[in-house]
Coordinates of C-alpha atoms in Angstrom, one line a residue:
X1 CA 49.0 62.0 94.0
X2 CA 52.8 62.7 93.8
X3 CA 53.4 63.8 90.1
X4 CA 57.1 63.3 90.5
X5 CA 56.2 59.6 91.1
X6 CA 54.1 59.3 88.0
X7 CA 56.7 61.1 85.9
X8 CA 59.2 58.5 87.2
X9 CA 56.9 55.9 86.4
X10 CA 56.7 57.0 82.8
X11 CA 60.4 56.9 82.4
X12 CA 60.5 53.4 83.7
X13 CA 57.9 52.3 81.4
X14 CA 59.8 53.7 78.4
X15 CA 63.3 52.8 79.4
X16 CA 61.9 49.3 80.6
X17 CA 64.9 49.4 82.9
X18 CA 65.3 50.7 86.3
X19 CA 69.1 51.3 86.4
X20 CA 68.7 53.3 83.0
X21 CA 65.5 55.1 84.0
X22 CA 67.4 56.0 87.4
X23 CA 70.3 57.5 85.4
X24 CA 68.0 59.5 83.0
X25 CA 66.2 61.1 85.9
X26 CA 69.9 61.5 87.8
X27 CA 68.7 59.8 90.8
X28 CA 69.7 56.7 92.4
X29 CA 68.2 53.4 91.9
X30 CA 66.8 52.6 95.3
X31 CA 65.5 56.2 95.4
X32 CA 63.5 55.2 92.0
X33 CA 62.3 51.7 93.2
X34 CA 61.2 53.5 96.4
X35 CA 59.1 55.8 94.2
X36 CA 57.5 53.0 92.1
X37 CA 56.7 51.1 95.5
X38 CA 54.9 54.1 96.5
X39 CA 52.6 54.3 93.4
X40 CA 52.0 50.6 93.5
X41 CA 51.0 51.0 97.4
X42 CA 48.5 53.9 96.6
X43 CA 46.9 51.9 93.6
X44 CA 47.1 48.6 95.6
X45 CA 48.4 46.4 92.6
X46 CA 51.5 45.8 91.0
X47 CA 52.0 47.9 88.1
X48 CA 55.4 46.2 86.8
X49 CA 56.7 42.8 86.0
X50 CA 60.5 42.5 86.6
X51 CA 62.3 39.5 84.4
X52 CA 65.7 39.0 83.0
X53 CA 64.5 40.9 79.8
X54 CA 63.9 44.1 81.9
X55 CA 60.5 45.8 83.0
X56 CA 57.1 45.0 81.6
X57 CA 54.1 46.8 82.4
X58 CA 51.1 44.9 83.9
X59 CA 47.6 45.7 82.8
X60 CA 47.2 48.3 85.3
X61 CA 50.6 49.6 84.5
X62 CA 49.7 50.0 80.9
X63 CA 46.6 51.6 81.9
X64 CA 48.2 54.0 84.2
X65 CA 51.0 54.8 81.4
X66 CA 48.5 55.5 78.9
X67 CA 45.9 57.6 80.7
X68 CA 48.3 58.9 82.9
X69 CA 50.2 60.7 80.0
X70 CA 47.2 62.4 78.7
X71 CA 46.1 63.4 82.7
X72 CA 49.9 65.0 82.6
X73 CA 49.3 66.9 79.5
X74 CA 46.1 68.3 80.4
X75 CA 47.5 69.1 84.0
X76 CA 50.5 71.1 82.6
X77 CA 48.3 72.9 80.0
X78 CA 45.9 73.8 82.9
X79 CA 48.9 74.7 85.2
X80 CA 50.1 77.1 82.5
X81 CA 46.6 78.6 82.0
X82 CA 46.3 79.2 85.8
X83 CA 49.7 80.7 86.4
X84 CA 49.3 83.1 83.4
X85 CA 46.2 84.4 85.5
X86 CA 48.4 85.1 88.9
X87 CA 51.3 87.7 89.8
X88 CA 54.2 87.4 89.7
X89 CA 53.9 85.7 86.4
X90 CA 55.7 82.2 86.5
X91 CA 57.7 81.5 83.3
X92 CA 58.2 78.0 81.7
X93 CA 61.9 77.5 81.6
X94 CA 63.2 74.6 79.3
X95 CA 66.6 73.0 80.3
X96 CA 68.8 70.2 79.9
X97 CA 68.6 67.3 82.6
X98 CA 72.4 68.2 83.8
X99 CA 71.0 71.9 84.6
X100 CA 67.6 70.8 86.1
X101 CA 69.8 68.8 88.7
X102 CA 72.7 70.4 89.2
X103 CA 72.4 74.1 88.5
X104 CA 68.8 75.0 89.1
X105 CA 68.5 74.1 92.8
X106 CA 71.1 76.8 93.7
X107 CA 69.5 79.3 91.3
X108 CA 66.7 81.9 91.8
X109 CA 64.7 80.3 89.1
X110 CA 63.2 77.4 91.1
X111 CA 59.7 79.5 91.4
X112 CA 59.1 78.9 87.7
X113 CA 57.7 76.0 85.7
X114 CA 60.6 73.5 84.6
X115 CA 60.6 71.8 81.3
X116 CA 63.3 69.3 80.5
X117 CA 64.6 68.0 77.1
X118 CA 67.5 66.1 76.2
X119 CA 69.3 68.4 74.1
X120 CA 69.6 72.1 73.3
X121 CA 68.3 71.9 69.7
X122 CA 65.0 70.4 71.1
X123 CA 64.7 73.2 73.5
X124 CA 65.4 75.7 70.7
X125 CA 62.5 74.2 68.7
X126 CA 60.2 74.2 71.7
X127 CA 60.8 78.0 72.3
X128 CA 59.8 79.0 68.4
X129 CA 56.8 76.4 68.9
X130 CA 55.8 78.7 71.8
X131 CA 55.8 75.7 74.4
X132 CA 58.2 77.2 76.8
X133 CA 59.0 80.9 77.4
X134 CA 62.9 80.5 78.0
X135 CA 65.7 77.8 77.6
X136 CA 68.7 77.3 79.6
X137 CA 71.1 75.9 76.6
X138 CA 74.6 75.8 75.3
X139 CA 75.3 79.0 73.5
X140 CA 76.7 77.2 70.8
X141 CA 73.1 75.7 69.8
X142 CA 71.4 79.4 70.0
X143 CA 70.4 81.3 66.9
X144 CA 70.6 84.8 65.8
X145 CA 66.8 85.3 66.2
X146 CA 66.8 84.7 70.1
X147 CA 67.8 87.1 73.0
X148 CA 70.4 85.7 75.1
X149 CA 72.0 86.3 78.6
X150 CA 75.1 84.5 79.7
X151 CA 74.7 82.4 83.0
X152 CA 78.1 80.8 83.2
X153 CA 81.2 79.3 81.4
X154 CA 82.8 76.0 82.2
X155 CA 85.4 73.6 81.0
X156 CA 84.8 69.9 79.8
X157 CA 86.5 67.2 82.1
X158 CA 87.8 63.9 81.3
X159 CA 86.7 61.1 83.3
X160 CA 89.1 58.2 83.1
X161 CA 89.7 55.0 84.6
X162 CA 92.4 55.1 87.0
X163 CA 94.1 52.0 85.4
X164 CA 95.1 54.8 82.8
X165 CA 97.2 56.7 85.3
X166 CA 96.1 60.2 84.5
X167 CA 95.5 61.5 87.8
X168 CA 99.3 63.1 87.7
X169 CA 98.1 65.3 85.1
X170 CA 96.8 68.9 85.8
X171 CA 95.4 69.4 82.5
X172 CA 95.0 67.2 79.2
X173 CA 94.6 68.0 75.6
X174 CA 92.2 66.6 73.0
X175 CA 95.4 65.6 71.1
X176 CA 96.6 63.5 74.2
X177 CA 93.6 61.4 74.6
X178 CA 92.9 60.7 70.9
X179 CA 94.3 57.5 71.0
X180 CA 92.7 56.4 74.2
X181 CA 89.5 54.5 73.8
X182 CA 86.6 57.1 74.2
X183 CA 83.0 56.4 75.0
X184 CA 80.4 59.1 74.3
X185 CA 76.6 59.4 74.2
X186 CA 74.8 58.7 70.8
X187 CA 74.0 62.0 69.1
X188 CA 71.8 64.0 69.6
X189 CA 73.5 64.9 72.6
X190 CA 75.1 68.4 73.1
X191 CA 78.3 67.2 74.6
X192 CA 78.9 64.4 71.9
X193 CA 78.3 67.0 69.2
X194 CA 80.6 69.7 70.6
X195 CA 83.5 66.9 71.3
X196 CA 83.2 65.5 67.6
X197 CA 83.0 68.9 66.0
X198 CA 86.0 70.4 67.9
X199 CA 87.9 67.2 67.1
X200 CA 87.1 67.5 63.4
X201 CA 88.0 71.2 63.6
X202 CA 91.6 70.5 65.0
X203 CA 91.9 67.4 62.7
X204 CA 91.9 64.9 65.5
X205 CA 91.1 61.4 64.9
X206 CA 89.2 60.2 68.1
X207 CA 89.2 56.6 68.9
X208 CA 85.3 56.1 69.7
X209 CA 85.0 52.6 70.8
X210 CA 81.2 53.0 71.9
X211 CA 78.3 55.2 71.7
X212 CA 75.8 54.7 74.3
X213 CA 72.1 55.8 73.9
X214 CA 71.0 58.6 76.0
X215 CA 69.9 57.5 79.4
X216 CA 72.1 54.5 79.8
X217 CA 74.6 54.2 82.5
X218 CA 77.5 55.6 80.6
X219 CA 79.9 55.6 83.7
X220 CA 79.5 51.9 84.2
X221 CA 81.6 51.3 80.9
X222 CA 84.2 54.0 82.3
X223 CA 84.4 51.9 85.7
X224 CA 84.4 48.8 83.6
X225 CA 87.7 50.3 82.3
X226 CA 86.3 50.1 78.7
X227 CA 87.4 53.5 78.1
X228 CA 87.3 57.1 79.0
X229 CA 84.5 60.0 78.5
X230 CA 84.2 63.6 78.4
X231 CA 81.7 65.6 80.5
X232 CA 80.7 69.2 81.5
X233 CA 82.3 70.3 84.8
X234 CA 78.8 70.9 86.0
X235 CA 78.3 67.0 85.6
X236 CA 81.7 65.9 86.9
X237 CA 81.3 67.7 90.0
X238 CA 78.6 65.4 91.1
X239 CA 80.6 62.1 90.1
X240 CA 83.2 62.8 92.6
X241 CA 82.1 59.7 94.6
X242 CA 83.0 57.3 91.5
X243 CA 86.3 55.7 91.6
X244 CA 87.7 57.8 88.6
X245 CA 90.1 60.4 87.8
X246 CA 89.0 63.8 86.8
X247 CA 91.1 65.8 84.5
X248 CA 90.2 69.3 83.1
X249 CA 90.2 69.5 79.3
X250 CA 90.6 73.3 79.2
X251 CA 90.8 73.8 75.2
X252 CA 86.8 72.8 75.2
X253 CA 84.7 74.7 76.9
X254 CA 80.9 75.7 76.9
X255 CA 78.7 78.9 77.6
X256 CA 75.4 78.1 79.2
X257 CA 72.9 80.9 78.5
X258 CA 69.2 81.5 79.0
X259 CA 67.5 82.5 75.6
X260 CA 64.1 83.8 74.7
X261 CA 62.4 85.0 71.7
X262 CA 61.1 87.9 73.8
X263 CA 63.5 90.5 75.8
X264 CA 60.5 91.1 78.4
X265 CA 60.8 87.4 79.4
X266 CA 64.5 87.7 80.1
X267 CA 63.9 90.8 81.8
X268 CA 60.9 89.3 84.1
X269 CA 63.2 86.3 84.9
X270 CA 66.3 88.5 86.2
X271 CA 63.9 91.1 88.1

């Protein structure tokens, strides 16, 4: 069985919506639907029922979800134990979804085990619980108890509907956009937390018109001209196919670092 198909199925079951699940997984909706069809073909039965209310699991789908979750937990535990017996040691690296899809494929970390969580605070907690060996996070969410090494720094980028006619701007400031309707992800979300904290520090009153649940297709609201949003440059680079203007917000940056409780894990990662 392809474990990626099973992981995708879990997200579909939890989101109850193919579009939202595809957004959360950072893949296209057709690609996700194809993975689901592969699973249904393998089990020779329907796993979901599509309706106007979204996705519902069939009895077979519910059974696969419940028992598959237990199976995956056992598999990851077994995989970690086995990897600890082999050389070179494979580390378990926790990271954000955007890092997993946009940064890791170009890094030297791909031979390690990857553990994905939605925000840096969750990743730090997983470090202290011993669930992961290292975490790739926004350095602003690190603590003094962790060892760290900087990977890269980047600006945030404004994604705006073309009707706003902002494409003639080389850069924008938070002060310039505070009166525009702004759409953000609901907290906990690293970017939303950073944006709101920065605005409060500078005493800007942002016009937040919508807070979108994590995993929902936020860019659909921007394309529908309901407002603009702000994302890290790493994410913006993968959204150039959308008919939106991208303008750097250079006064707001983030530093992405790899952190660990152990200096030896950092040394092993970069050896």
